[in-house]
Amino acid sequence: MPHTKRRRLVTTVVAVSLGATALAACGSSDDSKADSGPVSLTYWAWAPGMDKVVDLWNKGEGKKEQITVTVKKQASGDTLVTKILTAHKAKNGPDLVQAEYQALPTLVSNDAVADISKTVGDAKSKFADGVWQQVTLGTDAVYAVPQDIGPMMFYYRADLFKKYGLTVPTTWDEFASTARALKKKAPGLDLTTFSANDSGLFAGLAQQAGAKWWTTSGDKWKVAIDDAATQKVAKFWGGLVKEGAIDNQPMYTPAWNKALDTGKQIAWVSAVWAPGTLTTAAPDTKGKWAMAPLPQWSANEDVTGSWGGSSTAVTTDSRHQEAAAKFAAWLNTDGDALNALAKESGIYPASSSAQLSGAFSNPPEYFSNQADFYTQAAKIARTTAPSAWGPNVNVAYTAFNDAFGTAAKNKSDFVTALNTMQDATVADMKKQGFEVSQ
């Protein structure tokens, strides 16, 4: 790939004030001709039941617009990103893709997704600012429509907090004190664990603290994974692990499931989708958990991070970008579509209005004891901090898993692990041909 193209995302960010970018122009000259008459679109997605949701479009709005959409089920994560980029090189990508937010800079920098701001720009009012920012990458362009989000929150065993006389922490200092107090009262128990096998958790915690891992400066990328905000997060969790105030074992293992189900661990820093995980991991504790906002770094703050979530993007390979953008907007803003996404795909919608309607009028069955679960979740979602993703998130995440996995296991310095993550990310970007300043 030419060096100039590898800098596509930086060029887009810098040139935004100068007018339309090459991304926005790609394929646009044929749009009016290509979109006359019946249009057939292909949508690559991994969310379960997406075909049933799309059927609503095909039988309703799509029929009226003469736009038919066919879903092709895909794997998620890096596997899908690789497949999209491979298809784009061969100029035979789908019309639409379900793209995780952190994958968008990679897709944009490879000129694989289009700027659809002219078609979906008015959808901005449907989403919290921090959510909408994830699909604009801080520019005037719009590279996707937000679909689902993962605002972070604090889950705890209400019964065991009461038993041990613990107060739900509202700050991270209180969180640390709670962990230590539990250890004194019940040495065999842990408040929670620090897990290094899902980098999205750490990224969300850093985001809440104000981290900006990737930004642009002039025509260069600035990588600051080891910035002051993230160092604060690393020192905090590393300190708790080193002193033994919390566990250091990974999540999603049989041992972790057992710890949650038996009350050996009595809290979990997670996201809005946690009830689904707890239903499987800790089935015997249904109705014993409660949810609260994420602890804050300062008592006067009210901000959360984001762990997970995806969007619907239109590819530059599509000959029907305007039609595809209409479908993307419908899928993620129409009330019937959002209710179907909740029912069939189990998503928590990015659309603010949908977070208190339809499937979210009642709490999750696992949290039937907390009637205001989704009311609280919607309030928390509105406080989502802006993100700052870059073109090689996958490399940063792999470096996190390796470096922090070792540090957690050995109870060694987390800041050193953070520096390793920073160095690996910068080295990879330079290897790919990006200009990087630190």
PDB file of N, CA and C in Angstrom, residues 25-89:
ATOM      1  N   ALA A  25     -15.742  11.189  -1.842  1.00  0.00           N
ATOM      2  CA  ALA A  25     -15.938  11.233  -3.274  1.00  0.00           C
ATOM      3  C   ALA A  25     -15.932   9.859  -3.917  1.00  0.00           C
ATOM      4  N   CYS A  26     -15.349   8.890  -3.242  1.00  0.00           N
ATOM      5  CA  CYS A  26     -15.173   7.573  -3.846  1.00  0.00           C
ATOM      6  C   CYS A  26     -16.506   6.977  -4.272  1.00  0.00           C
ATOM      7  N   GLY A  27     -16.637   6.731  -5.564  1.00  0.00           N
ATOM      8  CA  GLY A  27     -17.843   6.080  -6.080  1.00  0.00           C
ATOM      9  C   GLY A  27     -19.029   7.001  -6.224  1.00  0.00           C
ATOM     10  N   SER A  28     -18.908   8.270  -5.846  1.00  0.00           N
ATOM     11  CA  SER A  28     -20.067   9.147  -5.818  1.00  0.00           C
ATOM     12  C   SER A  28     -20.552   9.506  -7.211  1.00  0.00           C
ATOM     13  N   SER A  29     -19.679   9.523  -8.206  1.00  0.00           N
ATOM     14  CA  SER A  29     -20.091   9.931  -9.535  1.00  0.00           C
ATOM     15  C   SER A  29     -21.092   8.971 -10.152  1.00  0.00           C
ATOM     16  N   ASP A  30     -21.110   7.722  -9.692  1.00  0.00           N
ATOM     17  CA  ASP A  30     -22.024   6.735 -10.252  1.00  0.00           C
ATOM     18  C   ASP A  30     -23.261   6.528  -9.410  1.00  0.00           C
ATOM     19  N   ASP A  31     -23.365   7.221  -8.243  1.00  0.00           N
ATOM     20  CA  ASP A  31     -24.443   6.941  -7.310  1.00  0.00           C
ATOM     21  C   ASP A  31     -25.817   7.125  -7.906  1.00  0.00           C
ATOM     22  N   SER A  32     -26.060   8.263  -8.576  1.00  0.00           N
ATOM     23  CA  SER A  32     -27.403   8.530  -9.069  1.00  0.00           C
ATOM     24  C   SER A  32     -27.812   7.504 -10.107  1.00  0.00           C
ATOM     25  N   LYS A  33     -26.884   7.114 -10.963  1.00  0.00           N
ATOM     26  CA  LYS A  33     -27.176   6.118 -11.974  1.00  0.00           C
ATOM     27  C   LYS A  33     -27.374   4.749 -11.350  1.00  0.00           C
ATOM     28  N   ALA A  34     -26.497   4.395 -10.405  1.00  0.00           N
ATOM     29  CA  ALA A  34     -26.553   3.065  -9.809  1.00  0.00           C
ATOM     30  C   ALA A  34     -27.796   2.877  -8.958  1.00  0.00           C
ATOM     31  N   ASP A  35     -28.318   3.966  -8.342  1.00  0.00           N
ATOM     32  CA  ASP A  35     -29.429   3.838  -7.419  1.00  0.00           C
ATOM     33  C   ASP A  35     -30.789   3.994  -8.076  1.00  0.00           C
ATOM     34  N   SER A  36     -30.844   4.177  -9.400  1.00  0.00           N
ATOM     35  CA  SER A  36     -32.133   4.248 -10.077  1.00  0.00           C
ATOM     36  C   SER A  36     -32.666   2.837 -10.278  1.00  0.00           C
ATOM     37  N   GLY A  37     -33.938   2.644  -9.947  1.00  0.00           N
ATOM     38  CA  GLY A  37     -34.529   1.320 -10.070  1.00  0.00           C
ATOM     39  C   GLY A  37     -34.227   0.472  -8.866  1.00  0.00           C
ATOM     40  N   PRO A  38     -34.622  -0.792  -8.854  1.00  0.00           N
ATOM     41  CA  PRO A  38     -34.385  -1.686  -7.708  1.00  0.00           C
ATOM     42  C   PRO A  38     -32.901  -1.806  -7.381  1.00  0.00           C
ATOM     43  N   VAL A  39     -32.605  -1.797  -6.089  1.00  0.00           N
ATOM     44  CA  VAL A  39     -31.225  -1.894  -5.616  1.00  0.00           C
ATOM     45  C   VAL A  39     -31.118  -3.081  -4.661  1.00  0.00           C
ATOM     46  N   SER A  40     -30.069  -3.873  -4.806  1.00  0.00           N
ATOM     47  CA  SER A  40     -29.806  -4.993  -3.905  1.00  0.00           C
ATOM     48  C   SER A  40     -28.505  -4.731  -3.163  1.00  0.00           C
ATOM     49  N   LEU A  41     -28.555  -4.814  -1.841  1.00  0.00           N
ATOM     50  CA  LEU A  41     -27.391  -4.554  -1.009  1.00  0.00           C
ATOM     51  C   LEU A  41     -27.013  -5.789  -0.197  1.00  0.00           C
ATOM     52  N   THR A  42     -25.728  -5.915   0.071  1.00  0.00           N
ATOM     53  CA  THR A  42     -25.226  -6.995   0.916  1.00  0.00           C
ATOM     54  C   THR A  42     -24.672  -6.404   2.208  1.00  0.00           C
ATOM     55  N   TYR A  43     -25.053  -7.020   3.328  1.00  0.00           N
ATOM     56  CA  TYR A  43     -24.661  -6.518   4.650  1.00  0.00           C
ATOM     57  C   TYR A  43     -23.934  -7.619   5.398  1.00  0.00           C
ATOM     58  N   TRP A  44     -22.657  -7.374   5.717  1.00  0.00           N
ATOM     59  CA  TRP A  44     -21.877  -8.321   6.510  1.00  0.00           C
ATOM     60  C   TRP A  44     -22.049  -7.963   7.978  1.00  0.00           C
ATOM     61  N   ALA A  45     -22.566  -8.893   8.768  1.00  0.00           N
ATOM     62  CA  ALA A  45     -22.815  -8.629  10.187  1.00  0.00           C
ATOM     63  C   ALA A  45     -22.667  -9.907  10.988  1.00  0.00           C
ATOM     64  N   TRP A  46     -22.383  -9.757  12.274  1.00  0.00           N
ATOM     65  CA  TRP A  46     -22.228 -10.928  13.139  1.00  0.00           C
ATOM     66  C   TRP A  46     -23.321 -11.041  14.198  1.00  0.00           C
ATOM     67  N   ALA A  47     -24.056  -9.951  14.437  1.00  0.00           N
ATOM     68  CA  ALA A  47     -25.081  -9.981  15.485  1.00  0.00           C
ATOM     69  C   ALA A  47     -26.113 -11.064  15.188  1.00  0.00           C
ATOM     70  N   PRO A  48     -26.475 -11.862  16.166  1.00  0.00           N
ATOM     71  CA  PRO A  48     -27.455 -12.928  15.940  1.00  0.00           C
ATOM     72  C   PRO A  48     -28.822 -12.353  15.581  1.00  0.00           C
ATOM     73  N   GLY A  49     -29.544 -13.046  14.726  1.00  0.00           N
ATOM     74  CA  GLY A  49     -30.891 -12.640  14.373  1.00  0.00           C
ATOM     75  C   GLY A  49     -30.982 -11.416  13.487  1.00  0.00           C
ATOM     76  N   MET A  50     -29.857 -10.951  12.933  1.00  0.00           N
ATOM     77  CA  MET A  50     -29.883  -9.739  12.108  1.00  0.00           C
ATOM     78  C   MET A  50     -30.748  -9.931  10.861  1.00  0.00           C
ATOM     79  N   ASP A  51     -30.805 -11.157  10.337  1.00  0.00           N
ATOM     80  CA  ASP A  51     -31.630 -11.406   9.153  1.00  0.00           C
ATOM     81  C   ASP A  51     -33.106 -11.128   9.440  1.00  0.00           C
ATOM     82  N   LYS A  52     -33.548 -11.436  10.661  1.00  0.00           N
ATOM     83  CA  LYS A  52     -34.950 -11.187  11.017  1.00  0.00           C
ATOM     84  C   LYS A  52     -35.232  -9.691  11.119  1.00  0.00           C
ATOM     85  N   VAL A  53     -34.254  -8.949  11.602  1.00  0.00           N
ATOM     86  CA  VAL A  53     -34.417  -7.496  11.680  1.00  0.00           C
ATOM     87  C   VAL A  53     -34.476  -6.905  10.277  1.00  0.00           C
ATOM     88  N   VAL A  54     -33.589  -7.352   9.416  1.00  0.00           N
ATOM     89  CA  VAL A  54     -33.529  -6.839   8.046  1.00  0.00           C
ATOM     90  C   VAL A  54     -34.804  -7.174   7.276  1.00  0.00           C
ATOM     91  N   ASP A  55     -35.451  -8.285   7.618  1.00  0.00           N
ATOM     92  CA  ASP A  55     -36.723  -8.643   6.973  1.00  0.00           C
ATOM     93  C   ASP A  55     -37.763  -7.537   7.151  1.00  0.00           C
ATOM     94  N   LEU A  56     -37.719  -6.860   8.305  1.00  0.00           N
ATOM     95  CA  LEU A  56     -38.650  -5.753   8.531  1.00  0.00           C
ATOM     96  C   LEU A  56     -38.450  -4.650   7.498  1.00  0.00           C
ATOM     97  N   TRP A  57     -37.188  -4.384   7.212  1.00  0.00           N
ATOM     98  CA  TRP A  57     -36.866  -3.382   6.187  1.00  0.00           C
ATOM     99  C   TRP A  57     -37.338  -3.836   4.819  1.00  0.00           C
ATOM    100  N   ASN A  58     -37.005  -5.063   4.454  1.00  0.00           N
ATOM    101  CA  ASN A  58     -37.336  -5.558   3.117  1.00  0.00           C
ATOM    102  C   ASN A  58     -38.836  -5.585   2.860  1.00  0.00           C
ATOM    103  N   LYS A  59     -39.618  -5.817   3.913  1.00  0.00           N
ATOM    104  CA  LYS A  59     -41.074  -5.893   3.757  1.00  0.00           C
ATOM    105  C   LYS A  59     -41.753  -4.528   3.922  1.00  0.00           C
ATOM    106  N   GLY A  60     -41.020  -3.570   4.449  1.00  0.00           N
ATOM    107  CA  GLY A  60     -41.610  -2.265   4.707  1.00  0.00           C
ATOM    108  C   GLY A  60     -40.940  -1.155   3.939  1.00  0.00           C
ATOM    109  N   GLU A  61     -40.067  -0.408   4.632  1.00  0.00           N
ATOM    110  CA  GLU A  61     -39.406   0.746   4.018  1.00  0.00           C
ATOM    111  C   GLU A  61     -38.605   0.362   2.786  1.00  0.00           C
ATOM    112  N   GLY A  62     -37.930  -0.780   2.854  1.00  0.00           N
ATOM    113  CA  GLY A  62     -37.131  -1.218   1.717  1.00  0.00           C
ATOM    114  C   GLY A  62     -37.971  -1.495   0.481  1.00  0.00           C
ATOM    115  N   LYS A  63     -39.148  -2.059   0.688  1.00  0.00           N
ATOM    116  CA  LYS A  63     -40.052  -2.343  -0.428  1.00  0.00           C
ATOM    117  C   LYS A  63     -40.501  -1.050  -1.083  1.00  0.00           C
ATOM    118  N   LYS A  64     -40.810  -0.061  -0.263  1.00  0.00           N
ATOM    119  CA  LYS A  64     -41.219   1.245  -0.775  1.00  0.00           C
ATOM    120  C   LYS A  64     -40.080   1.927  -1.531  1.00  0.00           C
ATOM    121  N   GLU A  65     -38.859   1.809  -0.972  1.00  0.00           N
ATOM    122  CA  GLU A  65     -37.692   2.448  -1.584  1.00  0.00           C
ATOM    123  C   GLU A  65     -37.071   1.620  -2.707  1.00  0.00           C
ATOM    124  N   GLN A  66     -37.560   0.390  -2.881  1.00  0.00           N
ATOM    125  CA  GLN A  66     -36.987  -0.558  -3.854  1.00  0.00           C
ATOM    126  C   GLN A  66     -35.519  -0.862  -3.531  1.00  0.00           C
ATOM    127  N   ILE A  67     -35.260  -1.028  -2.243  1.00  0.00           N
ATOM    128  CA  ILE A  67     -33.916  -1.371  -1.775  1.00  0.00           C
ATOM    129  C   ILE A  67     -34.005  -2.657  -0.957  1.00  0.00           C
ATOM    130  N   THR A  68     -33.404  -3.710  -1.436  1.00  0.00           N
ATOM    131  CA  THR A  68     -33.421  -4.996  -0.751  1.00  0.00           C
ATOM    132  C   THR A  68     -32.053  -5.263  -0.130  1.00  0.00           C
ATOM    133  N   VAL A  69     -32.059  -5.703   1.119  1.00  0.00           N
ATOM    134  CA  VAL A  69     -30.810  -5.967   1.835  1.00  0.00           C
ATOM    135  C   VAL A  69     -30.729  -7.450   2.179  1.00  0.00           C
ATOM    136  N   THR A  70     -29.578  -8.048   1.925  1.00  0.00           N
ATOM    137  CA  THR A  70     -29.316  -9.443   2.266  1.00  0.00           C
ATOM    138  C   THR A  70     -28.189  -9.511   3.287  1.00  0.00           C
ATOM    139  N   VAL A  71     -28.437 -10.187   4.405  1.00  0.00           N
ATOM    140  CA  VAL A  71     -27.422 -10.325   5.454  1.00  0.00           C
ATOM    141  C   VAL A  71     -26.567 -11.554   5.196  1.00  0.00           C
ATOM    142  N   LYS A  72     -25.274 -11.399   5.321  1.00  0.00           N
ATOM    143  CA  LYS A  72     -24.347 -12.522   5.251  1.00  0.00           C
ATOM    144  C   LYS A  72     -23.601 -12.578   6.584  1.00  0.00           C
ATOM    145  N   LYS A  73     -23.870 -13.625   7.353  1.00  0.00           N
ATOM    146  CA  LYS A  73     -23.320 -13.749   8.708  1.00  0.00           C
ATOM    147  C   LYS A  73     -21.804 -13.895   8.667  1.00  0.00           C
ATOM    148  N   GLN A  74     -21.129 -13.171   9.554  1.00  0.00           N
ATOM    149  CA  GLN A  74     -19.673 -13.160   9.597  1.00  0.00           C
ATOM    150  C   GLN A  74     -19.168 -13.402  11.011  1.00  0.00           C
ATOM    151  N   ALA A  75     -17.884 -13.695  11.114  1.00  0.00           N
ATOM    152  CA  ALA A  75     -17.219 -13.689  12.411  1.00  0.00           C
ATOM    153  C   ALA A  75     -17.013 -12.235  12.807  1.00  0.00           C
ATOM    154  N   SER A  76     -16.750 -11.981  14.074  1.00  0.00           N
ATOM    155  CA  SER A  76     -16.568 -10.607  14.530  1.00  0.00           C
ATOM    156  C   SER A  76     -15.096 -10.305  14.771  1.00  0.00           C
ATOM    157  N   GLY A  77     -14.820  -9.123  15.303  1.00  0.00           N
ATOM    158  CA  GLY A  77     -13.465  -8.767  15.703  1.00  0.00           C
ATOM    159  C   GLY A  77     -12.485  -8.632  14.554  1.00  0.00           C
ATOM    160  N   ASP A  78     -11.223  -8.956  14.838  1.00  0.00           N
ATOM    161  CA  ASP A  78     -10.159  -8.808  13.845  1.00  0.00           C
ATOM    162  C   ASP A  78     -10.395  -9.672  12.623  1.00  0.00           C
ATOM    163  N   THR A  79     -11.071 -10.812  12.795  1.00  0.00           N
ATOM    164  CA  THR A  79     -11.341 -11.698  11.657  1.00  0.00           C
ATOM    165  C   THR A  79     -12.152 -10.981  10.597  1.00  0.00           C
ATOM    166  N   LEU A  80     -13.179 -10.249  11.032  1.00  0.00           N
ATOM    167  CA  LEU A  80     -14.015  -9.530  10.079  1.00  0.00           C
ATOM    168  C   LEU A  80     -13.253  -8.368   9.449  1.00  0.00           C
ATOM    169  N   VAL A  81     -12.482  -7.645  10.244  1.00  0.00           N
ATOM    170  CA  VAL A  81     -11.706  -6.526   9.703  1.00  0.00           C
ATOM    171  C   VAL A  81     -10.767  -7.010   8.605  1.00  0.00           C
ATOM    172  N   THR A  82     -10.075  -8.112   8.867  1.00  0.00           N
ATOM    173  CA  THR A  82      -9.168  -8.679   7.863  1.00  0.00           C
ATOM    174  C   THR A  82      -9.922  -9.065   6.601  1.00  0.00           C
ATOM    175  N   LYS A  83     -11.088  -9.660   6.759  1.00  0.00           N
ATOM    176  CA  LYS A  83     -11.889 -10.082   5.606  1.00  0.00           C
ATOM    177  C   LYS A  83     -12.362  -8.884   4.802  1.00  0.00           C
ATOM    178  N   ILE A  84     -12.758  -7.826   5.486  1.00  0.00           N
ATOM    179  CA  ILE A  84     -13.206  -6.616   4.795  1.00  0.00           C
ATOM    180  C   ILE A  84     -12.061  -6.014   3.983  1.00  0.00           C
ATOM    181  N   LEU A  85     -10.878  -5.906   4.604  1.00  0.00           N
ATOM    182  CA  LEU A  85      -9.740  -5.307   3.908  1.00  0.00           C
ATOM    183  C   LEU A  85      -9.289  -6.160   2.728  1.00  0.00           C
ATOM    184  N   THR A  86      -9.367  -7.474   2.895  1.00  0.00           N
ATOM    185  CA  THR A  86      -9.014  -8.372   1.787  1.00  0.00           C
ATOM    186  C   THR A  86      -9.990  -8.194   0.633  1.00  0.00           C
ATOM    187  N   ALA A  87     -11.277  -8.116   0.957  1.00  0.00           N
ATOM    188  CA  ALA A  87     -12.297  -7.925  -0.079  1.00  0.00           C
ATOM    189  C   ALA A  87     -12.132  -6.563  -0.741  1.00  0.00           C
ATOM    190  N   HIS A  88     -11.764  -5.564   0.043  1.00  0.00           N
ATOM    191  CA  HIS A  88     -11.600  -4.219  -0.510  1.00  0.00           C
ATOM    192  C   HIS A  88     -10.437  -4.172  -1.501  1.00  0.00           C
ATOM    193  N   LYS A  89      -9.364  -4.875  -1.198  1.00  0.00           N
ATOM    194  CA  LYS A  89      -8.232  -4.909  -2.125  1.00  0.00           C
ATOM    195  C   LYS A  89      -8.642  -5.489  -3.478  1.00  0.00           C
TER     196      LYS A  89
END
